[in-house]
């Protein structure tokens, strides 16, 4: 024999080292020692390789394979390169988008075992393993024999599939039968057995054979149940059928040493089982055979068995097999989808068999696998004790006795094959692709836990899966690992469980009986949760926020017509500018019930420092939100930041913005005049309607009874404590802030080394807050010499309470020592100091939370300096320019500071609140006080309910604010020439109304200004018009807060404002002293005299007289060819107590004259040829204009009686005629000069 080469010697030395390290020195009786073991391995390698040693391959130990191999790979010891390429090509043909397994040149040798001897305490689950001295790894085989257990094998062809989780090990796929290194065991000779008919007798009757110790049963394997683990005991059932009849008997296998039988049993093969005894199941009472410790599974051979009959013979009846249908092809299944089905009707699933390739893992945790890109396999109703090993894309599986469920869910795109406990899943071939492997969770699987807790059918389960997938996809990025959201613990449910359990309880109010797995397996009449089903229309949905905005936008524009926004009687009298301005801004609102199915909002509450608005966020988008409290207090719950919220009662608002150039109302149907459409979507809801699914940094103690207010209570010792959340729940997750050069060393250097949890806080009371806009702030910092620009900011005047405090940990800031130490009995003055807080940059995020009369605390984390607030203060101007020494110091709020809302001043005990408010001037007025002539202030703060929102033109004399120059840059949706007028009422049904004008440039930061909302206005500029009407203007120092949302549903935008709350009926005599500030009122009066009447056609573009189809303006000529009819009249009305002059316009003139629609149209058409017609009554010659009216007008009006009319007047400048909306064109005014009212009583 030739001497081995140097390479062969090195290879043999490596083989010997591997044998000594990895293979056991002695494994059981008769096992070879180390040198004979090496010889046996080499002999086996030569036999597999045709006599040559595979010098190109190297040995690999189990531990090395698990720790060194990070990607899937395969090894084929006996294959040539061409054979491997052909094998890979066939794999790529199945899934062209996937790559095949890369080939490695490794030799794997190890023992096959079921894991019993590795860990005595480990529960044996029927899985197989390959082991050596270095480790043990799970494996999957297509073919397995019982005598292979605990034998040493050479594995010529295998694949290693690591898990996607790098911290966990993978498994082996044994592609070809392993080659035994040693001899295998032999099968015993003759075995006495009993026939199935006799065995059936033992199960159904009390026979003497019941006391027989052991029996042997032989027959054909007709069904093999899945491996189950119940109460930490693993077992499975198998069913043997008589070879000459349909009689079958069940056998329960539950001994750990026999669970490997499940791997070797083949349907249709004949077996003999020894050592069986009879047992009765406790719950169902059904009788079955059960294996014992001495039981053996042997192949049935007629020559090796002899039948043993019973003394009391019994002729068994035929029973129906559980396999109702033979295998069907995919084309047959698809044809079934075309069958007509009645929606919502209960259907019975069909039991079939199917063979297909795995093309995608839809959701392994939910047990959903896609086959052939057409069929969804659901394994959730079985237990995957082998962790779904082998079920990778590219693998071929055979499904036996699975349920065909067609269209279980309206939105589910696939046919579903559901595997119950009577179904069998057989792996026919492994995948050849390098596809990942992600095992299902063995514990804490919320999908399966809810499935079995509520015994869900297939439609409800698929809906549950869709909700959980949505939940994980949208919010896992906010809370790190998805385990935080999907985990489930006893008495500590996760966020997903909090969301889903109420929905399931509503859908399944009468919880069905628990699933009886034994009847499902053993009953002659098959019953399981998959047997009957009905197509489910989901009762609710939880769309992503991007989808919510998209759907809301679509619904807002569906069937939209510009004429919907205008009253038919008003639009005919509008010029071009007024018409297009009325169309420029509108809104529509949706509730959860506006969507089908009902829409539930989910989102993480964040606050944007860019827009300074609250937002609901998920992975897809963000949705601005307005939150209020039902008790009327502004929302200031800083602890909710970063929490996952669920909202089911809300108002989804879509603000619509149009740029149009309609010439007149007659062109409204032509949408070509709509030049641009934009929209803005936001949501508003009450804090009490919020369900906190996952708190940020800690649990939020929410008390809906007291809303957002924190109450103080006295302890027995007399000290005060605050029922507050821990500040850790309020901390924001921010980007790393830039280094602050003004940060004191105690706040930066010292704690950076120790990284203590100490923090400094300061309590303060907000006394004034200004709006958010661009200001010319220039902070005292080292300048680079370049110019400065406007800073987007807001400011608030506060009152410091007590002194700064040092805390060892932020959670200790729950109490209020600042109020306790200064005494709550008012005997000792409280240390107070006024300051002006400047918010810029990232500190703008606190804008939605800071409100008047709120007690807050600034927390400086990782700080030990009690003077940190004082060191950052600076005077608002040089001292020589200060008008008074008491001007408060300015404090720029740092980006890293945290704001904690403590309570409201109204929630403090009376004596404490009195001590805090000592010396403070309360500045909140009422609307009657603002309208009163005795009001002397230039700025007004008040609250009221919006009754009407109107878009009007900005006054030409008004100087635009600085922010107008940045209008396009900031992306405002309204043009700068527009102004919003809000008509604000003091209370529902109150006759007092105050108009508030807001320039469009301020609206990009203001949400929720809708009719029906209650608003707190602060620091509005109070003005008086030339008609002595009081109104207010929103200026740079103004601010608004939403304290109450509109009642749901909101009124349609074009509906008359104030129609739901009619003013009270009054007399004219009571209004005479108050004509300069006339409130809304309703008057029942008689029309006495028509003083003036004017009918005209004007150009829609320039408002010149329009005559004979064209505009009469000549210099410069007007290109318009569209006219608009207008009418006006001044009439005298009386009600027996007094008289008044009423100015009417347009459609009110027709109502005043008592003309029908046809008569009014005829009159307008008659005036069109003349352009303008007017009449004045009771004026001296030369003081008025008079034109002879056409005959048709005299005919219509000469003898027209003026019946009693119910007129509704408005404050000082408005009047409503019967059943007409509030209009600016009707005026109630004092008598004109020269008019003498009648003195006689009527």
XYZ file of N, CA and C in Angstrom, residues 48-257:
630
model
N -18.621 5.830 0.828
C -19.492 6.836 0.222
C -18.816 7.534 -0.943
N -17.465 7.655 -0.917
C -16.759 8.373 -1.963
C -16.166 7.499 -3.023
N -16.560 6.224 -3.103
C -16.039 5.358 -4.131
C -14.634 4.876 -3.858
N -14.204 4.806 -2.614
C -12.896 4.293 -2.247
C -11.870 5.354 -1.930
N -12.133 6.612 -2.269
C -11.192 7.699 -2.000
C -11.668 8.529 -0.826
N -10.699 9.072 -0.113
C -11.012 9.990 0.981
C -11.291 11.379 0.418
N -12.293 12.067 0.948
C -12.617 13.415 0.463
C -11.651 14.456 1.042
N -10.460 14.539 0.472
C -9.441 15.451 1.013
C -9.839 16.911 0.864
N -10.754 17.217 -0.033
C -11.203 18.602 -0.193
C -12.213 19.035 0.853
N -12.655 18.126 1.693
C -13.625 18.432 2.742
C -12.918 18.432 4.090
N -13.486 19.139 5.016
C -12.954 19.173 6.380
C -14.064 18.846 7.360
N -13.689 18.250 8.489
C -14.660 17.885 9.521
C -15.123 19.152 10.262
N -16.381 19.121 10.670
C -16.956 20.250 11.405
C -17.679 19.702 12.628
N -17.412 20.290 13.779
C -18.104 19.924 15.013
C -19.397 20.728 15.128
N -20.316 20.212 15.917
C -21.623 20.863 16.063
C -21.461 22.277 16.605
N -20.660 22.460 17.651
C -20.502 23.784 18.243
C -19.873 24.758 17.265
N -18.894 24.284 16.466
C -18.277 25.162 15.478
C -19.284 25.574 14.405
N -20.114 24.651 14.005
C -21.123 24.969 12.999
C -22.097 26.017 13.522
N -22.490 25.906 14.774
C -23.463 26.834 15.331
C -22.892 28.230 15.556
N -21.624 28.306 15.910
C -21.050 29.596 16.276
C -20.314 30.283 15.129
N -19.897 29.536 14.137
C -19.113 30.125 13.065
C -19.919 30.370 11.792
N -20.956 29.591 11.566
C -21.718 29.716 10.330
C -22.905 30.640 10.572
N -22.890 31.815 9.930
C -23.937 32.805 10.145
C -24.962 32.862 9.020
N -24.664 32.244 7.896
C -25.580 32.269 6.753
C -25.955 30.841 6.400
N -27.091 30.632 5.767
C -27.464 29.275 5.353
C -26.438 28.700 4.376
N -26.227 27.387 4.468
C -25.274 26.709 3.590
C -25.697 25.257 3.442
N -25.062 24.564 2.492
C -25.323 23.151 2.289
C -24.013 22.447 1.965
N -23.988 21.150 2.207
C -22.813 20.343 1.907
C -23.274 19.033 1.281
N -22.658 18.664 0.151
C -23.009 17.437 -0.569
C -21.708 16.658 -0.799
N -21.494 15.690 0.042
C -20.221 14.977 0.046
C -20.002 14.179 -1.232
N -21.041 13.590 -1.773
C -20.888 12.658 -2.900
C -21.274 13.270 -4.233
N -21.623 14.556 -4.265
C -22.102 15.164 -5.496
C -20.951 15.791 -6.278
N -21.086 15.730 -7.587
C -20.159 16.449 -8.450
C -20.643 17.887 -8.616
N -19.819 18.689 -9.241
C -20.191 20.092 -9.462
C -21.403 20.202 -10.359
N -21.480 19.401 -11.405
C -22.625 19.445 -12.308
C -23.905 19.014 -11.606
N -23.799 18.010 -10.772
C -24.989 17.579 -10.021
C -25.490 18.689 -9.101
N -24.576 19.382 -8.467
C -24.995 20.477 -7.580
C -25.621 21.613 -8.386
N -25.059 21.956 -9.545
C -25.615 23.037 -10.357
C -27.023 22.688 -10.831
N -27.248 21.445 -11.218
C -28.583 21.038 -11.630
C -29.558 21.107 -10.460
N -29.114 20.684 -9.302
C -29.953 20.766 -8.097
C -30.292 22.227 -7.765
N -29.303 23.110 -7.894
C -29.543 24.531 -7.618
C -30.456 25.152 -8.670
N -30.285 24.762 -9.922
C -31.114 25.315 -10.990
C -32.583 24.975 -10.776
N -32.863 23.765 -10.357
C -34.244 23.381 -10.091
C -34.834 24.187 -8.927
N -33.998 24.499 -7.955
C -34.489 25.312 -6.847
C -34.802 26.732 -7.262
N -33.958 27.325 -8.123
C -34.209 28.686 -8.587
C -35.437 28.759 -9.467
N -35.744 27.664 -10.172
C -36.936 27.667 -11.024
C -38.208 27.791 -10.197
N -38.193 27.283 -8.972
C -39.391 27.366 -8.124
C -39.659 28.801 -7.691
N -38.632 29.522 -7.253
C -38.757 30.924 -6.828
C -37.622 31.711 -7.477
N -37.848 32.294 -8.630
C -36.761 32.944 -9.370
C -36.122 34.112 -8.624
N -36.846 34.740 -7.721
C -36.307 35.913 -7.039
C -35.394 35.551 -5.875
N -35.251 34.281 -5.550
C -34.438 33.853 -4.425
C -33.156 33.189 -4.928
N -32.119 33.284 -4.121
C -30.842 32.644 -4.447
C -30.768 31.273 -3.787
N -29.988 30.377 -4.397
C -29.864 29.029 -3.856
C -28.875 28.996 -2.705
N -28.897 27.884 -1.974
C -27.982 27.712 -0.849
C -26.541 27.640 -1.346
N -25.630 28.384 -0.734
C -24.217 28.255 -1.115
C -23.646 26.923 -0.619
N -22.742 26.375 -1.397
C -22.174 25.068 -1.070
C -20.920 25.235 -0.218
N -20.827 24.435 0.824
C -19.621 24.359 1.643
C -19.078 22.927 1.581
N -17.845 22.772 1.930
C -17.193 21.464 1.844
C -16.842 21.011 3.256
N -17.882 20.529 3.951
C -17.764 20.129 5.343
C -18.287 18.702 5.513
N -17.685 17.991 6.441
C -18.098 16.628 6.778
C -18.749 16.661 8.151
N -19.967 16.144 8.218
C -20.718 16.127 9.472
C -20.907 14.681 9.918
N -20.466 14.394 11.127
C -20.604 13.075 11.737
C -21.177 13.271 13.131
N -22.198 12.500 13.470
C -22.785 12.630 14.783
C -23.830 11.567 15.045
N -24.374 11.616 16.240
C -25.371 10.645 16.682
C -26.769 11.240 16.506
N -27.695 10.438 16.031
C -29.103 10.817 15.993
C -29.749 10.478 17.335
N -30.466 11.431 17.912
C -31.081 11.224 19.219
C -32.362 12.013 19.294
N -33.200 11.638 20.253
C -34.431 12.386 20.501
C -34.305 13.334 21.682
N -33.100 13.499 22.215
C -32.857 14.478 23.259
C -33.141 14.037 24.661
N -33.464 12.750 24.862
C -33.832 12.317 26.208
C -32.646 12.294 27.150
N -31.487 11.947 26.680
C -30.347 11.753 27.562
C -29.510 13.011 27.731
N -29.874 14.084 27.014
C -29.069 15.298 27.119
C -29.454 16.119 28.343
N -30.724 16.220 28.604
C -31.199 17.012 29.730
C -32.383 16.277 30.339
N -32.180 15.721 31.538
C -33.220 14.900 32.167
C -34.489 15.713 32.418
N -34.315 17.030 32.699
C -35.470 17.854 33.024
C -36.159 18.407 31.789
N -35.516 18.334 30.628
C -36.085 18.887 29.414
C -37.269 18.046 28.952
N -38.323 18.728 28.550
C -39.512 18.046 28.072
C -39.242 17.488 26.686
N -39.411 16.186 26.521
C -39.219 15.556 25.219
C -40.422 15.896 24.348
N -40.158 16.471 23.174
C -41.231 16.954 22.322
C -41.320 16.235 20.998
N -40.617 15.096 20.845
C -40.683 14.349 19.609
C -39.754 14.839 18.536
N -38.899 15.820 18.811
C -37.960 16.339 17.827
C -36.702 15.462 17.813
N -36.003 15.497 16.705
C -34.766 14.751 16.542
C -33.589 15.720 16.536
N -32.424 15.192 16.978
C -31.239 16.032 17.114
C -30.028 15.267 16.595
N -29.029 16.018 16.178
C -27.699 15.482 15.897
C -26.772 16.014 16.979
N -25.983 15.097 17.595
C -25.141 15.517 18.706
C -23.745 14.926 18.553
N -22.818 15.603 19.188
C -21.475 15.065 19.406
C -21.007 15.592 20.751
N -19.728 15.457 21.012
C -19.226 15.892 22.322
C -19.297 17.397 22.517
N -19.358 18.158 21.426
C -19.297 19.620 21.539
C -20.660 20.268 21.637
N -21.703 19.605 21.193
C -23.012 20.242 21.235
C -24.077 19.378 20.619
N -25.264 19.943 20.539
C -26.420 19.245 19.997
C -27.227 20.258 19.191
N -27.814 19.803 18.078
C -28.534 20.702 17.179
C -29.764 19.987 16.660
N -30.925 20.668 16.572
C -32.122 20.032 16.016
C -31.916 19.707 14.536
N -32.652 18.705 14.072
C -32.559 18.330 12.673
C -33.917 17.865 12.178
N -34.085 17.952 10.879
C -35.292 17.484 10.211
C -34.886 16.485 9.140
N -35.624 15.365 9.054
C -35.366 14.327 8.064
C -36.637 14.036 7.285
N -36.468 13.715 6.022
C -37.610 13.295 5.215
C -37.953 11.838 5.454
N -36.966 11.045 5.863
C -37.173 9.624 6.119
C -36.426 9.261 7.395
N -37.098 8.530 8.273
C -36.507 8.196 9.566
C -36.930 6.774 9.955
N -35.973 6.023 10.509
C -36.235 4.692 11.037
C -35.905 4.691 12.523
N -36.687 3.938 13.291
C -36.505 3.938 14.739
C -35.138 3.392 15.151
N -34.634 2.454 14.367
C -33.351 1.875 14.765
C -32.184 2.846 14.566
N -32.458 3.998 13.957
C -31.393 4.988 13.796
C -31.086 5.723 15.098
N -32.016 5.683 16.058
C -31.816 6.431 17.302
C -30.566 5.956 18.028
N -29.821 6.908 18.542
C -28.612 6.685 19.322
C -27.540 5.947 18.530
N -27.559 6.071 17.204
C -26.535 5.454 16.359
C -25.698 6.546 15.718
N -24.446 6.207 15.426
C -23.511 7.146 14.827
C -23.661 7.108 13.313
N -23.756 8.320 12.710
C -24.009 8.409 11.283
C -23.054 9.402 10.632
N -22.821 9.152 9.384
C -22.192 10.110 8.487
C -23.293 10.715 7.621
N -23.342 12.044 7.596
C -24.399 12.735 6.858
C -23.817 13.254 5.542
N -24.081 12.565 4.430
C -23.444 12.948 3.173
C -24.023 14.204 2.539
N -25.279 14.529 2.835
C -25.920 15.689 2.208
C -26.826 16.357 3.232
N -26.546 17.611 3.533
C -27.304 18.330 4.571
C -27.221 19.836 4.323
N -28.124 20.544 4.950
C -28.148 22.012 4.914
C -28.222 22.528 6.347
N -27.512 23.631 6.588
C -27.584 24.280 7.899
C -28.315 25.606 7.729
N -29.374 25.782 8.512
C -30.209 26.979 8.426
C -30.142 27.712 9.756
N -29.398 28.796 9.851
C -29.373 29.560 11.105
C -30.658 30.377 11.261
N -30.929 30.786 12.480
C -32.081 31.634 12.729
C -31.757 33.075 12.359
N -32.796 33.828 12.063
C -32.594 35.250 11.796
C -32.153 35.988 13.044
N -32.531 35.480 14.201
C -32.044 36.024 15.459
C -30.633 35.502 15.703
N -29.644 36.402 15.675
C -28.250 35.992 15.754
C -27.909 35.331 17.079
N -28.691 35.597 18.120
C -28.377 35.023 19.431
C -28.837 33.578 19.567
N -29.622 33.077 18.613
C -30.153 31.720 18.694
C -29.495 30.862 17.614
N -29.470 29.553 17.871
C -28.888 28.617 16.920
C -29.929 28.176 15.912
N -29.463 27.549 14.819
C -30.359 27.106 13.783
C -30.646 25.621 13.872
N -30.817 24.983 12.707
C -31.119 23.560 12.672
C -30.550 22.983 11.380
N -30.595 21.653 11.280
C -30.083 20.922 10.118
C -31.244 20.349 9.325
N -31.118 20.391 8.018
C -32.023 19.689 7.121
C -31.224 18.551 6.464
N -31.578 17.324 6.776
C -30.884 16.153 6.250
C -31.494 15.821 4.896
N -30.745 16.117 3.823
C -31.296 15.997 2.482
C -31.334 14.551 1.995
N -30.329 13.744 2.373
C -30.290 12.327 1.989
C -30.177 11.474 3.241
N -30.567 10.213 3.129
C -30.493 9.319 4.288
C -29.063 9.250 4.794
N -28.897 9.328 6.121
C -27.534 9.238 6.677
C -26.959 7.828 6.508
N -25.644 7.745 6.485
C -24.942 6.468 6.334
C -24.491 6.008 7.718
N -24.950 4.831 8.204
C -24.573 4.391 9.543
C -23.092 3.999 9.590
N -22.441 4.408 10.664
C -21.052 4.031 10.885
C -20.982 2.641 11.496
N -21.953 2.288 12.325
C -21.993 0.983 12.995
C -23.200 0.194 12.499
N -23.274 -1.048 12.894
C -24.401 -1.904 12.537
C -25.634 -1.481 13.317
N -26.828 -1.641 12.711
C -28.094 -1.284 13.337
C -28.766 -2.508 13.938
N -29.783 -2.248 14.756
C -30.501 -3.316 15.435
C -31.375 -4.094 14.456
N -31.792 -5.309 14.880
C -32.634 -6.177 14.057
C -34.059 -6.204 14.596
N -34.990 -6.549 13.709
C -36.401 -6.618 14.071
C -36.723 -8.006 14.598
N -37.533 -8.122 15.663
C -37.892 -9.454 16.176
C -38.709 -10.238 15.159
N -38.808 -11.565 15.439
C -39.464 -12.470 14.483
C -40.981 -12.429 14.623
N -41.599 -13.504 15.082
C -43.054 -13.631 15.094
C -43.657 -12.875 16.269
N -44.799 -12.173 15.978
C -45.468 -11.369 16.996
C -46.938 -11.744 16.986
N -47.541 -12.130 18.150
C -48.981 -12.378 18.200
C -49.758 -11.064 18.222
N -50.758 -10.923 17.356
C -51.557 -9.694 17.294
C -53.022 -10.065 17.320
N -53.863 -9.052 17.586
C -55.314 -9.229 17.501
C -55.827 -8.355 16.363
N -56.940 -8.751 15.804
C -57.513 -8.005 14.687
C -58.248 -6.765 15.194
N -58.556 -5.808 14.249
C -59.206 -4.566 14.655
C -60.629 -4.780 15.157
N -61.314 -5.793 14.614
C -62.692 -6.034 15.079
C -62.696 -6.414 16.546
N -61.782 -7.280 16.927
C -61.695 -7.661 18.338
C -61.219 -6.495 19.181
N -60.295 -5.742 18.649
C -59.822 -4.577 19.405
C -60.936 -3.561 19.594
N -61.801 -3.412 18.583
C -62.906 -2.473 18.699
C -63.864 -2.898 19.797
N -64.016 -4.220 19.977
C -64.877 -4.727 21.041
C -64.381 -4.271 22.400
N -63.081 -4.308 22.579
C -62.530 -3.895 23.862
C -62.794 -2.428 24.146
N -62.888 -1.596 23.110
C -63.100 -0.162 23.309
C -64.558 0.182 23.562
N -65.488 -0.675 23.080
C -66.910 -0.336 23.148
C -67.711 -1.146 24.142
N -67.144 -2.206 24.669
C -67.907 -3.039 25.607
C -67.007 -3.479 26.749
N -67.646 -3.868 27.828
C -66.908 -4.377 28.988
C -66.658 -5.869 28.781
N -65.544 -6.220 28.295
C -65.215 -7.617 28.002
C -64.171 -8.111 28.975
N -64.003 -9.419 29.111
C -62.969 -9.945 30.007
C -61.568 -9.507 29.615
N -61.406 -9.137 28.352
C -60.065 -8.738 27.929
C -59.659 -7.389 28.503
N -60.565 -6.683 29.170
C -60.208 -5.396 29.764
C -59.110 -5.550 30.784
N -59.112 -6.704 31.468
C -58.112 -6.906 32.515
C -56.827 -7.516 31.981
N -56.795 -7.734 30.687
C -55.582 -8.291 30.120
C -54.471 -7.279 30.265
N -53.321 -7.670 30.651
C -52.235 -6.745 30.943
C -51.722 -6.057 29.683
N -51.377 -6.812 28.658
C -50.793 -6.236 27.454
C -51.427 -6.856 26.220
N -51.544 -6.038 25.166
C -52.082 -6.489 23.891
C -51.191 -5.979 22.763
N -51.293 -6.652 21.644
C -50.608 -6.196 20.435
C -51.650 -6.032 19.342
N -51.667 -4.845 18.689
C -52.644 -4.529 17.646
C -51.872 -4.226 16.373
N -52.334 -4.768 15.268
C -51.713 -4.538 13.968
C -52.753 -4.046 12.986
N -52.317 -3.248 12.027
C -53.222 -2.736 11.003
C -52.566 -1.650 10.169
N -53.362 -1.088 9.269
C -52.879 -0.036 8.381
C -53.061 1.326 9.039
N -52.025 2.161 8.976
C -52.092 3.497 9.567
C -52.956 4.376 8.673
N -54.145 4.690 9.178
C -55.076 5.505 8.393
C -55.037 6.981 8.755
N -54.584 7.295 9.969
C -54.491 8.704 10.365
C -53.465 8.840 11.468
N -52.724 9.932 11.415
C -51.726 10.217 12.453
C -51.955 11.642 12.927
N -52.323 11.774 14.205
C -52.571 13.092 14.760
C -51.287 13.867 14.991
N -51.386 15.192 15.172
C -50.190 15.992 15.421
C -49.687 15.816 16.844
N -48.435 16.148 17.060
C -47.883 16.155 18.409
C -48.499 17.299 19.194
N -48.963 16.982 20.412
C -49.600 17.967 21.277
C -48.897 17.977 22.626
N -48.872 19.144 23.219
C -48.309 19.289 24.564
C -49.344 19.978 25.433
N -49.966 19.230 26.328
C -51.011 19.728 27.211
C -50.571 19.470 28.649
N -50.545 20.541 29.438
C -50.151 20.437 30.842
C -48.778 19.753 30.967
N -47.835 20.203 30.151
C -46.448 19.735 30.186
C -46.335 18.232 29.885
N -47.277 17.688 29.150
C -47.216 16.291 28.739
C -47.416 16.239 27.220
N -46.449 15.625 26.544
C -46.475 15.531 25.085
C -47.025 14.173 24.669
N -47.903 14.172 23.644
C -48.525 12.927 23.205
C -49.040 13.117 21.785
N -49.471 12.012 21.168
C -50.178 12.059 19.909
C -51.009 10.792 19.772
N -51.992 10.853 18.876
C -52.859 9.720 18.588
C -52.537 9.196 17.198
N -52.635 7.877 17.057
C -52.573 7.256 15.738
C -53.751 6.305 15.611
N -54.139 6.009 14.371
C -55.328 5.210 14.121
C -54.963 4.081 13.155
N -55.225 2.863 13.598
C -54.960 1.667 12.800
C -56.271 1.113 12.258
N -56.285 0.780 10.988
C -57.485 0.278 10.313
C -57.284 -1.172 9.907
N -58.361 -1.906 9.990
C -58.318 -3.302 9.565
C -57.996 -3.387 8.075
N -57.214 -4.369 7.716
C -56.776 -4.495 6.325
C -57.901 -4.911 5.397
N -58.984 -5.504 5.944
C -60.055 -6.024 5.097
C -61.381 -5.320 5.337
N -61.439 -4.352 6.275
C -62.677 -3.623 6.556
C -62.329 -2.195 6.945
N -63.381 -1.396 7.266
C -63.187 0.002 7.608
C -63.111 0.225 9.120
N -63.007 -0.838 9.887
C -62.921 -0.703 11.342
C -61.549 -0.133 11.709
N -61.533 0.890 12.599
C -60.267 1.471 13.045
C -60.289 1.670 14.547
N -59.121 1.681 15.146
C -59.001 1.859 16.593
C -57.952 2.938 16.853
N -58.168 3.768 17.892
C -57.177 4.789 18.234
C -56.150 4.250 19.223
N -54.952 4.777 19.111
C -53.869 4.427 20.025
C -53.237 5.722 20.507
N -53.133 5.863 21.821
C -52.519 7.042 22.425
C -51.053 6.735 22.737
N -50.162 7.582 22.216
C -48.731 7.434 22.449
C -48.268 8.635 23.263
N -47.805 8.391 24.497
C -47.410 9.494 25.353
C -46.112 9.243 26.118
N -45.485 8.086 25.934
C -44.214 7.831 26.592
C -43.105 8.608 25.884
N -42.218 9.287 26.597
C -41.167 10.089 25.951
C -40.312 9.285 24.985
N -40.032 8.027 25.319
C -39.179 7.224 24.442
C -39.876 6.825 23.152
